[in-house]
Short mmCIF file of C-alpha atoms in Angstrom, two decimals:
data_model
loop_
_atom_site.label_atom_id
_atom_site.label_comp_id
_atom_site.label_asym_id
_atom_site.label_seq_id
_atom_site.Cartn_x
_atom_site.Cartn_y
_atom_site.Cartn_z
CA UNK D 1 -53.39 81.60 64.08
CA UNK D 2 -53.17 78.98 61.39
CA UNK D 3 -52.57 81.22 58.70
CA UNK D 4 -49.77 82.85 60.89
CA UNK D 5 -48.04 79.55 61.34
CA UNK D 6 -48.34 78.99 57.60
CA UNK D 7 -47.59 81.94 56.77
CA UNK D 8 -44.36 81.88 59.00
CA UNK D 9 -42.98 78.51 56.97
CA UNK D 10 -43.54 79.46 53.51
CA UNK D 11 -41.14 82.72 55.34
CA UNK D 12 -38.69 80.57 56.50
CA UNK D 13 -38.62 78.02 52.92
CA UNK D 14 -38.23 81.39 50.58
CA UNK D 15 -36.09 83.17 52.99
CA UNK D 16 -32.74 80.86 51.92
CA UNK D 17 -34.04 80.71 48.28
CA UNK D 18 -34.37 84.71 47.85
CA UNK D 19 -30.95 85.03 49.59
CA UNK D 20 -29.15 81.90 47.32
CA UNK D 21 -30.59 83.76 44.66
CA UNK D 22 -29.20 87.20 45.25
CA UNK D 23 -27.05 88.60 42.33
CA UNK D 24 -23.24 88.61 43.57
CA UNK D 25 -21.36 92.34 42.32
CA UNK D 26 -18.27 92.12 40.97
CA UNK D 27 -16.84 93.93 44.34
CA UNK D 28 -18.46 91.72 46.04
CA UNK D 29 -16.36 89.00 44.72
CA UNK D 30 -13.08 90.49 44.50
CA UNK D 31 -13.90 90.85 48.56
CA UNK D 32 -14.76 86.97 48.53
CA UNK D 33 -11.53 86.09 46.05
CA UNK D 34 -8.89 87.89 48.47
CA UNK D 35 -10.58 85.81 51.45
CA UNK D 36 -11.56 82.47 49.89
CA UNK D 37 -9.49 81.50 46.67
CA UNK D 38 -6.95 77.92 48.02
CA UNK D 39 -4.19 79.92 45.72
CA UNK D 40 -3.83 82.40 47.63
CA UNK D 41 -4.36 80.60 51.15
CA UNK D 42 -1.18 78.76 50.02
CA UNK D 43 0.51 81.38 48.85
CA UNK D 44 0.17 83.54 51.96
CA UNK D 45 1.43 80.36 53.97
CA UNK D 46 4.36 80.00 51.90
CA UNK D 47 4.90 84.24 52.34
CA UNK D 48 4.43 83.08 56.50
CA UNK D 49 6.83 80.32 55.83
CA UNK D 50 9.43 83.20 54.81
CA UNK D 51 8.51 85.77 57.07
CA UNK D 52 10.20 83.05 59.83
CA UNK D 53 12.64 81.92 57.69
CA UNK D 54 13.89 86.11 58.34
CA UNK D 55 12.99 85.61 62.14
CA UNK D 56 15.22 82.38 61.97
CA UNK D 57 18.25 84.27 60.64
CA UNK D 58 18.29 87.42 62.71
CA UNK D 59 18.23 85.15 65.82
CA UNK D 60 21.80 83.51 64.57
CA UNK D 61 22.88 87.20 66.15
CA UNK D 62 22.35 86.10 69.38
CA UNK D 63 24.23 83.40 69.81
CA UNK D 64 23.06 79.56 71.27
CA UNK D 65 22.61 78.55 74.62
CA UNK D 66 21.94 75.10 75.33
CA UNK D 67 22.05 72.72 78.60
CA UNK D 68 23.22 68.79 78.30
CA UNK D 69 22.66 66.52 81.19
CA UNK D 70 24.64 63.39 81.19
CA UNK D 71 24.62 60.11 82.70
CA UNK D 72 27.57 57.49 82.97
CA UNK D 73 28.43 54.25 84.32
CA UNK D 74 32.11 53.22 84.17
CA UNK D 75 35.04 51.01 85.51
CA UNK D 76 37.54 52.19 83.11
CA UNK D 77 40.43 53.31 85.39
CA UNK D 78 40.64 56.72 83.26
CA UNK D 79 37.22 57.60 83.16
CA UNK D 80 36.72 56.86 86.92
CA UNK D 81 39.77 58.88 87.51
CA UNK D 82 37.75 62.19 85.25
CA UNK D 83 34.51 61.71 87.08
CA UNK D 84 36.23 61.99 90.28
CA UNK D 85 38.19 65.12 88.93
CA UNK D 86 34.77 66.69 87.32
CA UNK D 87 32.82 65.97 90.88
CA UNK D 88 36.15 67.69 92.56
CA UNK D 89 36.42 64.26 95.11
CA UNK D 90 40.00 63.04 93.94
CA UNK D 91 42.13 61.96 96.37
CA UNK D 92 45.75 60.58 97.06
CA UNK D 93 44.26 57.04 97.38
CA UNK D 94 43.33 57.48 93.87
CA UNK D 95 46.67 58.11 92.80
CA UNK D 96 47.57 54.35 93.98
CA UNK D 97 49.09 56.17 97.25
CA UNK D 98 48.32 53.76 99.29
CA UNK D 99 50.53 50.76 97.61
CA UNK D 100 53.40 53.32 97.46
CA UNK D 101 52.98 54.43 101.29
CA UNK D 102 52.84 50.68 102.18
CA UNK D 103 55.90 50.18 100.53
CA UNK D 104 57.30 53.20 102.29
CA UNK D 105 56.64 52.18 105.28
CA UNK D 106 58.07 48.72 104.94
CA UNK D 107 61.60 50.01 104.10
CA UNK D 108 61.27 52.43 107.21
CA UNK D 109 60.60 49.32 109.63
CA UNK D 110 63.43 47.12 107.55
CA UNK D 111 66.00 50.43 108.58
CA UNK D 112 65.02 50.24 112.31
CA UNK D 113 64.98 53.65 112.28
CA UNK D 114 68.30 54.19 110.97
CA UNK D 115 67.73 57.30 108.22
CA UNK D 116 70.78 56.67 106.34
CA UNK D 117 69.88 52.85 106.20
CA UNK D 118 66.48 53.96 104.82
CA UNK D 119 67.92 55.88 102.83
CA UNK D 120 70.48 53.48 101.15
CA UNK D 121 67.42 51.01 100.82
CA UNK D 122 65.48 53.57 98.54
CA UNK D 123 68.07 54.06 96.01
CA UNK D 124 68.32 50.21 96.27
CA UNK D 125 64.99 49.36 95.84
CA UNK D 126 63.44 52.59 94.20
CA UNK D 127 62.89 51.05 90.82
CA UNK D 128 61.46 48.35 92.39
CA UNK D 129 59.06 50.95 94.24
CA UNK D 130 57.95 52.98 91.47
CA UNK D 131 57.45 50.08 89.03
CA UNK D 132 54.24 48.90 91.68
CA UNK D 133 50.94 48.84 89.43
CA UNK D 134 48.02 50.59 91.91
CA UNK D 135 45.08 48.61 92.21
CA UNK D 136 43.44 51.59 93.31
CA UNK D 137 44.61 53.37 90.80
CA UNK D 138 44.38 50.71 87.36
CA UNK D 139 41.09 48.76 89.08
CA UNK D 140 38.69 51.16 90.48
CA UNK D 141 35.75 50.15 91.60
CA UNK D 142 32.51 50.77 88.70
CA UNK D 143 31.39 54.77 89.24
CA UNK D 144 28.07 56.30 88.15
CA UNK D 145 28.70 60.11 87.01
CA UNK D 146 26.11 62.82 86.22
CA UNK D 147 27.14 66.48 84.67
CA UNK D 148 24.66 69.22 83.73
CA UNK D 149 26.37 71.67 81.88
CA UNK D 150 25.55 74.94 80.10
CA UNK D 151 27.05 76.42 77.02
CA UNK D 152 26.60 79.38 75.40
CA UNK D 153 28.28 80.53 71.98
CA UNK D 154 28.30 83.87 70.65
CA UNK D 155 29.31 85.23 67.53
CA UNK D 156 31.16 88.73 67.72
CA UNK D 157 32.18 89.35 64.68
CA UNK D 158 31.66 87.90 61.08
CA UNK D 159 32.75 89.98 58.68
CA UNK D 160 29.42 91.29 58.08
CA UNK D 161 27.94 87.90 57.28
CA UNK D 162 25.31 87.72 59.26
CA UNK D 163 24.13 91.10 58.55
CA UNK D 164 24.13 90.12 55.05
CA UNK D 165 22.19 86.92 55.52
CA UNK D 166 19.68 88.70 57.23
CA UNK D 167 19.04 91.29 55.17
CA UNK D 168 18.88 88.60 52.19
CA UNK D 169 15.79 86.91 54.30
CA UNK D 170 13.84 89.89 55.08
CA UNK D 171 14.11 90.48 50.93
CA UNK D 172 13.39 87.02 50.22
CA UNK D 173 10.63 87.74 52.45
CA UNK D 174 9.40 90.73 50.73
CA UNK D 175 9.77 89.30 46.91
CA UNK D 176 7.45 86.46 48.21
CA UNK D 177 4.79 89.23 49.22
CA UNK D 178 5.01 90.44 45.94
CA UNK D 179 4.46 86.89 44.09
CA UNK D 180 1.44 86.58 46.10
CA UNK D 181 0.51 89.96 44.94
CA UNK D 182 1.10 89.39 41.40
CA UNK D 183 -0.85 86.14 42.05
CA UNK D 184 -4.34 88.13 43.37
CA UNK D 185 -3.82 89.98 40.26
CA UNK D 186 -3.93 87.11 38.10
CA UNK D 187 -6.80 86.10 40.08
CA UNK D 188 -8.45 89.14 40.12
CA UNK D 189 -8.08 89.54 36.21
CA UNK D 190 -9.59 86.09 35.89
CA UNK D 191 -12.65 87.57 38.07
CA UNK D 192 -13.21 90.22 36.11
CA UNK D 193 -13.17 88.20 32.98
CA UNK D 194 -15.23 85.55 34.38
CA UNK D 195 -17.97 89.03 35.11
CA UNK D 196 -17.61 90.56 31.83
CA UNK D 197 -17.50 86.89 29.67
CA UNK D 198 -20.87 86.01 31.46
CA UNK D 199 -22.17 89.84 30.77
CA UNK D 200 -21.34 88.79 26.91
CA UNK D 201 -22.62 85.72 26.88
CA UNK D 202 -26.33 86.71 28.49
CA UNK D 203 -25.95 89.44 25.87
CA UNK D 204 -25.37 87.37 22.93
CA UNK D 205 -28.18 84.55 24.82
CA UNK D 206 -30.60 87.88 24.25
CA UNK D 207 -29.67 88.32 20.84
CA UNK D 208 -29.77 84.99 19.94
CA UNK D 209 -33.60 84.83 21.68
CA UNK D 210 -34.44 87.52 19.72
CA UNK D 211 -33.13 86.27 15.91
CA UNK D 212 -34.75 83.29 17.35
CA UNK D 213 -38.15 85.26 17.80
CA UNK D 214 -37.74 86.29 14.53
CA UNK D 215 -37.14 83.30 12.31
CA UNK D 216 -40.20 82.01 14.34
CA UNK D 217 -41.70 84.78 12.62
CA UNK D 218 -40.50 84.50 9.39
CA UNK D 219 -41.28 80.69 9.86
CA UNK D 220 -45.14 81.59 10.13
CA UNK D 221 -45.22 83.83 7.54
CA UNK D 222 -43.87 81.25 5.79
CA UNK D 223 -45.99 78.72 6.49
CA UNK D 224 -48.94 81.55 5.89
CA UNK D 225 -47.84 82.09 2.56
CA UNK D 226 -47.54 78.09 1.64
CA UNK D 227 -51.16 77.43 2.41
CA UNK D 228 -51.98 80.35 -0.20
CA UNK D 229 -49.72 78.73 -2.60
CA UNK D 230 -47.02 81.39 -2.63
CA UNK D 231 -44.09 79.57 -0.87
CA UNK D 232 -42.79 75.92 -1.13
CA UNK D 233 -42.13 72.85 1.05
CA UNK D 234 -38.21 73.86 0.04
CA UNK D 235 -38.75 77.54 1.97
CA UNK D 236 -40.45 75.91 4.89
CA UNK D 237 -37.42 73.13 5.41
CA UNK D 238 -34.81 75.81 4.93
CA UNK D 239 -36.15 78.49 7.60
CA UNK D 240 -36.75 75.28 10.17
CA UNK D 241 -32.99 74.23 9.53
CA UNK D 242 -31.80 77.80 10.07
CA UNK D 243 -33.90 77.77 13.46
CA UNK D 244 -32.67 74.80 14.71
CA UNK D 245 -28.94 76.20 13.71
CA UNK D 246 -29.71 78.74 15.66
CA UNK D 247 -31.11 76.92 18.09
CA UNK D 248 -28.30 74.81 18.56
CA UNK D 249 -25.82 78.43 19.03
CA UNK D 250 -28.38 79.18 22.27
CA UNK D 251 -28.19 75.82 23.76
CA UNK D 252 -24.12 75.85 23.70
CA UNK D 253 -24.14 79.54 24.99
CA UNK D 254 -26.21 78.48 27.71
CA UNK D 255 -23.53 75.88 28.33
CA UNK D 256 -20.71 78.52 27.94
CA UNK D 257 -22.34 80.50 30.17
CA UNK D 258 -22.89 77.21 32.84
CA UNK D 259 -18.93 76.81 32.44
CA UNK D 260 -18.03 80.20 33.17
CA UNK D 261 -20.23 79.80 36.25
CA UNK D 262 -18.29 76.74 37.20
CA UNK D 263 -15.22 78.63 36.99
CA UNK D 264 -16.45 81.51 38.68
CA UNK D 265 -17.13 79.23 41.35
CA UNK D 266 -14.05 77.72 41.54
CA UNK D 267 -11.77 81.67 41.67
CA UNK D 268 -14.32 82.14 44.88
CA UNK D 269 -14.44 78.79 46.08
CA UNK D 270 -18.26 78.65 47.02
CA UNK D 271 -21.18 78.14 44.41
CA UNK D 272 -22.12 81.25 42.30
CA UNK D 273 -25.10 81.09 40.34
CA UNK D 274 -26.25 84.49 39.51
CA UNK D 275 -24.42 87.51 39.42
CA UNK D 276 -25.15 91.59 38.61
CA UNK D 277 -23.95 92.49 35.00
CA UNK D 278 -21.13 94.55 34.47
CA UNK D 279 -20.74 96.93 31.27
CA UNK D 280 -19.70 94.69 28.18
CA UNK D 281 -16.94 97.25 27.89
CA UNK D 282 -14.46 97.79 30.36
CA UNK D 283 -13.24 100.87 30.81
CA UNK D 284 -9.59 102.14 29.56
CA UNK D 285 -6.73 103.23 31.94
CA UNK D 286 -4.89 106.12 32.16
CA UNK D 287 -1.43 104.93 31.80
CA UNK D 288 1.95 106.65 32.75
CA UNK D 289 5.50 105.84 32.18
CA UNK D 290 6.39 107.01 36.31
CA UNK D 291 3.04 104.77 37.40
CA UNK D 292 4.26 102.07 35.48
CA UNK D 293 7.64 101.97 36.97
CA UNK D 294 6.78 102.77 40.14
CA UNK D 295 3.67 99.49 40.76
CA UNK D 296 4.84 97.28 37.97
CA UNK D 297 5.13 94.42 40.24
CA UNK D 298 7.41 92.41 37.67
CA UNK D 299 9.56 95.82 38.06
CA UNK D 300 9.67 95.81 41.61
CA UNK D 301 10.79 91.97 41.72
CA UNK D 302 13.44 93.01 39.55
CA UNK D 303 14.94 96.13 41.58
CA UNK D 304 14.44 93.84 44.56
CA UNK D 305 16.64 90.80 42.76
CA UNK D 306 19.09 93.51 42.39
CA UNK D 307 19.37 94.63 46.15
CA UNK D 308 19.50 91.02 46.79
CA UNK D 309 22.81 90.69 44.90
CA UNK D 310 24.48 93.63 45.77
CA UNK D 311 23.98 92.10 49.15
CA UNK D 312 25.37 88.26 48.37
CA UNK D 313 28.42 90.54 47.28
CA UNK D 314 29.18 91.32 50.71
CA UNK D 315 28.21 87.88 51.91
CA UNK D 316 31.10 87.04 49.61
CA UNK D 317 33.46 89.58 50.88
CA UNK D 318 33.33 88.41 54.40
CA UNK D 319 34.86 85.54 53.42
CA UNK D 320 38.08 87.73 53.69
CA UNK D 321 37.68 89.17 57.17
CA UNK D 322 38.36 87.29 60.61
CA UNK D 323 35.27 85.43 62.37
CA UNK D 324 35.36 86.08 65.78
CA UNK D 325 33.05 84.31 68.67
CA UNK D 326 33.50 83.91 72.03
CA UNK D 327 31.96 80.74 74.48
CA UNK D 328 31.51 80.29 78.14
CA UNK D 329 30.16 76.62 80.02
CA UNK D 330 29.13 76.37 83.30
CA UNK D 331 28.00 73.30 84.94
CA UNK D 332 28.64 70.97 87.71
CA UNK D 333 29.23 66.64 87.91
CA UNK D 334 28.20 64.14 90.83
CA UNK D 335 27.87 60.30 91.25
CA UNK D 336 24.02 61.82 92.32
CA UNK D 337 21.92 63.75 89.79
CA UNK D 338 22.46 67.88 90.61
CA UNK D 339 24.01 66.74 93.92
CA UNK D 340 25.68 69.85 95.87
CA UNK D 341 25.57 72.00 92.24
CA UNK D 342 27.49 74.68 93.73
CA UNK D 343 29.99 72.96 96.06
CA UNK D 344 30.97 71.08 92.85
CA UNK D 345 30.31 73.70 89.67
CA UNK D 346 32.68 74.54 87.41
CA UNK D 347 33.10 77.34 84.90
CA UNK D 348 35.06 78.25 81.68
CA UNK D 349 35.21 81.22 78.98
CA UNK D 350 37.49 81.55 75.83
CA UNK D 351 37.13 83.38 72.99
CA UNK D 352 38.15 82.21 68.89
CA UNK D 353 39.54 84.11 66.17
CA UNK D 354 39.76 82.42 62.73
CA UNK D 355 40.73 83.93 59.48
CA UNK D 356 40.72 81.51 56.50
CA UNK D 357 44.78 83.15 54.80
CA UNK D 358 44.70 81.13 51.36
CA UNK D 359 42.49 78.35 50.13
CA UNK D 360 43.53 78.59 46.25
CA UNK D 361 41.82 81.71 45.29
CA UNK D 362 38.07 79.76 45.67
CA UNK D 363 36.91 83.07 47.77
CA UNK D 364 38.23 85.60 44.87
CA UNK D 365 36.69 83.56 42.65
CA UNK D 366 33.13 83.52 43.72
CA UNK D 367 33.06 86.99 44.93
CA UNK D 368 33.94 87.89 40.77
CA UNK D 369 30.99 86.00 40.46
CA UNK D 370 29.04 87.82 42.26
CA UNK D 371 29.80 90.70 40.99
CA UNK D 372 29.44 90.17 37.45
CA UNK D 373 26.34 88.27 38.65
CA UNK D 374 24.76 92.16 40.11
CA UNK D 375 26.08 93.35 36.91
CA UNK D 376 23.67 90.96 34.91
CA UNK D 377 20.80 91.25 37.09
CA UNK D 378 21.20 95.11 36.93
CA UNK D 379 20.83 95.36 33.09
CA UNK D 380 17.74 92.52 33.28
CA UNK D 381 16.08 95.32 35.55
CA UNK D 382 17.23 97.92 32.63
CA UNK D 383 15.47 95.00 29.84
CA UNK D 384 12.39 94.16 31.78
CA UNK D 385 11.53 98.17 31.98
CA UNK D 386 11.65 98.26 28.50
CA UNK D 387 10.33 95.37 27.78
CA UNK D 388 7.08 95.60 30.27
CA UNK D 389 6.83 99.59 28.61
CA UNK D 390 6.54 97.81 25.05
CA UNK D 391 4.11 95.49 26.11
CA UNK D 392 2.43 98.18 27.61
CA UNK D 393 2.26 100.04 24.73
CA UNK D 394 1.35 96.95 22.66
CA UNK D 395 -1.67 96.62 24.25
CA UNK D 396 -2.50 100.54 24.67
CA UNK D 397 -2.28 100.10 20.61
CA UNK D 398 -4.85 96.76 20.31
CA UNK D 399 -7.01 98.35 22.47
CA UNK D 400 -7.31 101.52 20.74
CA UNK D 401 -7.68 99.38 17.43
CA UNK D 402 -10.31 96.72 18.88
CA UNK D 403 -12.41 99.76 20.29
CA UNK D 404 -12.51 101.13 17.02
CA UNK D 405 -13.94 97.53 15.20
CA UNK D 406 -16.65 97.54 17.99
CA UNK D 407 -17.78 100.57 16.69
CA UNK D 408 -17.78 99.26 13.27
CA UNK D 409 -19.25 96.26 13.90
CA UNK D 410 -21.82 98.09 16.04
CA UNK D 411 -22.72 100.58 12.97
CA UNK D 412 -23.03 96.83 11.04
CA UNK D 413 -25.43 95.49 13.18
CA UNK D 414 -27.31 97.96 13.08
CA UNK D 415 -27.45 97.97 9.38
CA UNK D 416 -27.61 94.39 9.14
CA UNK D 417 -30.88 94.36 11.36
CA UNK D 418 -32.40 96.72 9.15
CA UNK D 419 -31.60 94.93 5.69
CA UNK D 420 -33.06 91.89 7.22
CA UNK D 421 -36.49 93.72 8.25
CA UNK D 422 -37.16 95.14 5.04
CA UNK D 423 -36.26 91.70 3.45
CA UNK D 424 -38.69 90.15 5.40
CA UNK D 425 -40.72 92.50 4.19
CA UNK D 426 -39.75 92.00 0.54
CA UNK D 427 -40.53 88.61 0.99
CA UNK D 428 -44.14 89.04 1.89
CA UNK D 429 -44.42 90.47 -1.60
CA UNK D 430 -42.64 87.96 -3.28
CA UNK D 431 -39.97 90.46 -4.43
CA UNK D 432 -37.25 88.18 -3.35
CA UNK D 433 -36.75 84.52 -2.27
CA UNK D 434 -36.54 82.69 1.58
CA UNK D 435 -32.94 82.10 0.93
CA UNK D 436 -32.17 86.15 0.20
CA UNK D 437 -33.86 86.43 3.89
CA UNK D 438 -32.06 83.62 5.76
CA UNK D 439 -28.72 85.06 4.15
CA UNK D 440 -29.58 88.47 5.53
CA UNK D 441 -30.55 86.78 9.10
CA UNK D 442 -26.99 85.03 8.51
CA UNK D 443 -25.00 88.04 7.88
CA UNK D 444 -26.63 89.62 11.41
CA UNK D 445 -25.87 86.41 13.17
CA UNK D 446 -22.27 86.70 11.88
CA UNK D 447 -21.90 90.03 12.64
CA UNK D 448 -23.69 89.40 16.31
CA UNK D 449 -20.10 87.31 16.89
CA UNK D 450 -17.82 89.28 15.99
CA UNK D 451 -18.79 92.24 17.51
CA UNK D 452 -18.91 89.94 21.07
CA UNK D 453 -15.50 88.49 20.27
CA UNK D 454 -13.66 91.59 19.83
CA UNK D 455 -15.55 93.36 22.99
CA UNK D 456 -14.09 89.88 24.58
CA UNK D 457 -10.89 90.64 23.14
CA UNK D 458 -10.69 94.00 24.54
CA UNK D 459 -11.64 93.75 28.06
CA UNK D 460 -9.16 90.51 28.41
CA UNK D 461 -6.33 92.82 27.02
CA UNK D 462 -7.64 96.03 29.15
CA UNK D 463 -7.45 93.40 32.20
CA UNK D 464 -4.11 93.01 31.64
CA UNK D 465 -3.07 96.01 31.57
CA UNK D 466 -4.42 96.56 34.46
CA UNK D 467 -2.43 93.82 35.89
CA UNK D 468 0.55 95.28 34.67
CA UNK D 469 -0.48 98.52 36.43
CA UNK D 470 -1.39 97.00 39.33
CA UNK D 471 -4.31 97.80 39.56
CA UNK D 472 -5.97 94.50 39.50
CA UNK D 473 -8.07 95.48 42.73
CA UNK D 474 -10.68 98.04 40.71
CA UNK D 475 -13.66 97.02 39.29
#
């Protein structure tokens, strides 16, 4: 049972270690990129951002409805006068009736009855009758007023305006899809290169174990042949400088290699720290003047900018045509909040109909703009075809010639590694001197680099052109 139990923990210690230690495949972490990588969380929330921005304008067809409630306090004679009016409770009394009936009335009891006595006593004293300021009338007593009203607004016609506008969002929407597309591209190609730069780097860390191996080697022999008297102090010191110069190269590709870790780390955004090798070589794609066109994403923007302004031209062209809209309220006022709402509601509907007729040619003017503007953009669509196919075939031509110096510089390694065997060999014999051997060593070494720098060279330009294919996604 004890052995179980500690058999159990040293399980449950390695368990994590094995699985932090498992090699991560380059599919493996374009799955973790398109999930993980902050650029492109904040890029999809900015292609969110316009996907409502589209919702925001198509609901502009629909019109507003809104509700206001209101609450007032007032003893200005005109305003008490309106609330009554709103809350449908005027009466004659407001008017100042009762001042002009009391006045009335005292004439008819001054004529004893006598109609055509009364009636000389108005046109007397009628001036003096209709000049009487109301109290009731200029000094109401303070009124609270509430209204709740509704009002909707509706847009019938605008020249095509709206349709415009929203058709302009839903693009906007769809060119912001594409930058983040173009933007998992770019991050994918940095993947890949991150993959293929460590590949070359634990390749050239072999290499440089091995001519490491060997001067270690040629460093005994060395040392060997000085205690029989057949090689000086001067060999010894010159082999143990080369060493440590080569040395030193293993050290910083470890520390390239570290770095391009780090960076690795940072595409993914979680700690990488071993990963399966890829080929050194990426492969070549099959490239297509129709496939170019048709998921060059630079292309596609283009095309897209050019829908875009063939669409602000009949933004601008509405300007000429009527805008039509049409509004209704309903609502209902009381000195009490919402008191007898229907007993006291009110309604009204209209329509509008405005047509701007001159306003110094501003409206011809910027639809000419426009115009010539989708004439511009439609020849930059024309340039950047071109242009993208040139680059294309740019780098279709570096390719083809880099390939070709990795196969030379493969068929001078080779060599090289030979030359430097058989004058180690030489130098056994004495046929030629330590610094005949180092130089050999050297011209390996040399030739080591640049056969890693232009296989580095390639696959960067071979990962761009699959970016401009758009075909970032394969591995």
């Amino acid at each position: 049972m004890f052995f179980i139990k500690r058999y159990l923990l040293l399980l449950a210690i390695t368990l994590p270690l094995l699985a932090q230690a498992k090699a991560l495949s380059l599919q493996e972490a374009i799955g973790l990129l398109k999930k993980e990588n902050l650029e492109l969380k904040i890029a999809r929330f900015n292609e969110q951002m316009k996907r409502y921005e589209a919702k925001a304008a198509e609901g502009h067809n629909f019109g507003s409805l809104d509700v206001t409630v209101m609450g007032m306090r007032s003893n200005d004679a005109g305003n008490v006068f309106g609330f009554k009016l709103q809350s449908r409770e005027a009466t004659f009394a407001d008017f100042g009736f009762s001042d002009f009936m009391g006045a009335i009335g005292q004439g008819a009891q001054q004529s004893g009855g006598n109609f055509g006595l009364f009636t000389q006593g108005l046109a007397q004293n009628g001036d003096a009758i209709l000049g009487i300021a109301p109290d009731d009338l200029n000094f109401p007593e303070a009124r609270t007023h509430y209204q709740t009203k509704f009002s909707y607004m509706l847009p019938l016609y605008t020249g095509g305006k709206l349709t415009e506008y929203g058709r302009i969002t839903h693009a906007l929407h769809h060119l912001s899809q594409l930058d983040t597309h173009k933007l998992l591209n770019a991050k994918i190609f940095q993947t890949k290169k991150a993959f293929y730069d460590i590949s070359l780097v634990e390749n050239y860390i072999y290499n440089l174990s091995k001519i490491i191996r060997n001067i270690n080697k040629l460093e005994a022999i060395v040392k060997s042949m000085k205690k029989e008297g057949y090689a000086k102090t001067i060999d010894m010191l010159e082999v143990q400088a080369r060493k440590a110069e080569a040395q030193s190269m293993y050290n910083q590709a470890k520390l390239n290699r570290d770095l391009a870790y780090q960076f690795l780390s940072f595409l993914l955004n979680r700690e990488v720290t071993k990963i399966k090798k890829v080929r050194d070589m990426a492969p070549m794609p099959k490239v297509t003047k129709a496939s170019l066109e048709a998921n060059n994403l630079d292309i596609q923007k283009a095309e897209l900018g050019l829908k875009i302004t063939k669409m602000a031209v009949g933004v601008e062209e509405a300007n000429f045509l009527p805008m039509v809209g049409a509004f209704a309220e309903y609502g209902s006022a009381d000195n009490r909040l919402w008191n007898d709402f229907e007993k006291k509601d009110s309604y009204t509907v209209g329509f509008q109909l405005k047509w701007n007729l001159f306003n110094g040619g501003i409206d011809r003017a910027n639809l000419e703009k426009a115009k010539l503007n989708r004439l511009m953009v439609r020849d930059q669509v024309a340039l950047a075809k071109r242009g993208i196919a040139l680059q294309v075939k740019k780098l279709q031509t570096e390719i083809l010639s880099e390939s070709g110096d990795v196969r030379s510089y493969r068929k001078q390694l080779k060599f090289a590694r030979e030359v430097y065997k058989n004058y180690s060999a030489r130098y056994k014999e004495g046929m030629v001197s330590i610094s005949d051997v180092l130089i050999k060593q050297s011209k390996e070494l040399e030739i080591l680099l640049k056969l890693l720098t232009v296989k580095n060279t390639r696959n960067t330009k071979i990962f761009e052109l699959n970016s401009l294919l758009n075909r970032g996604g394969r591995a």
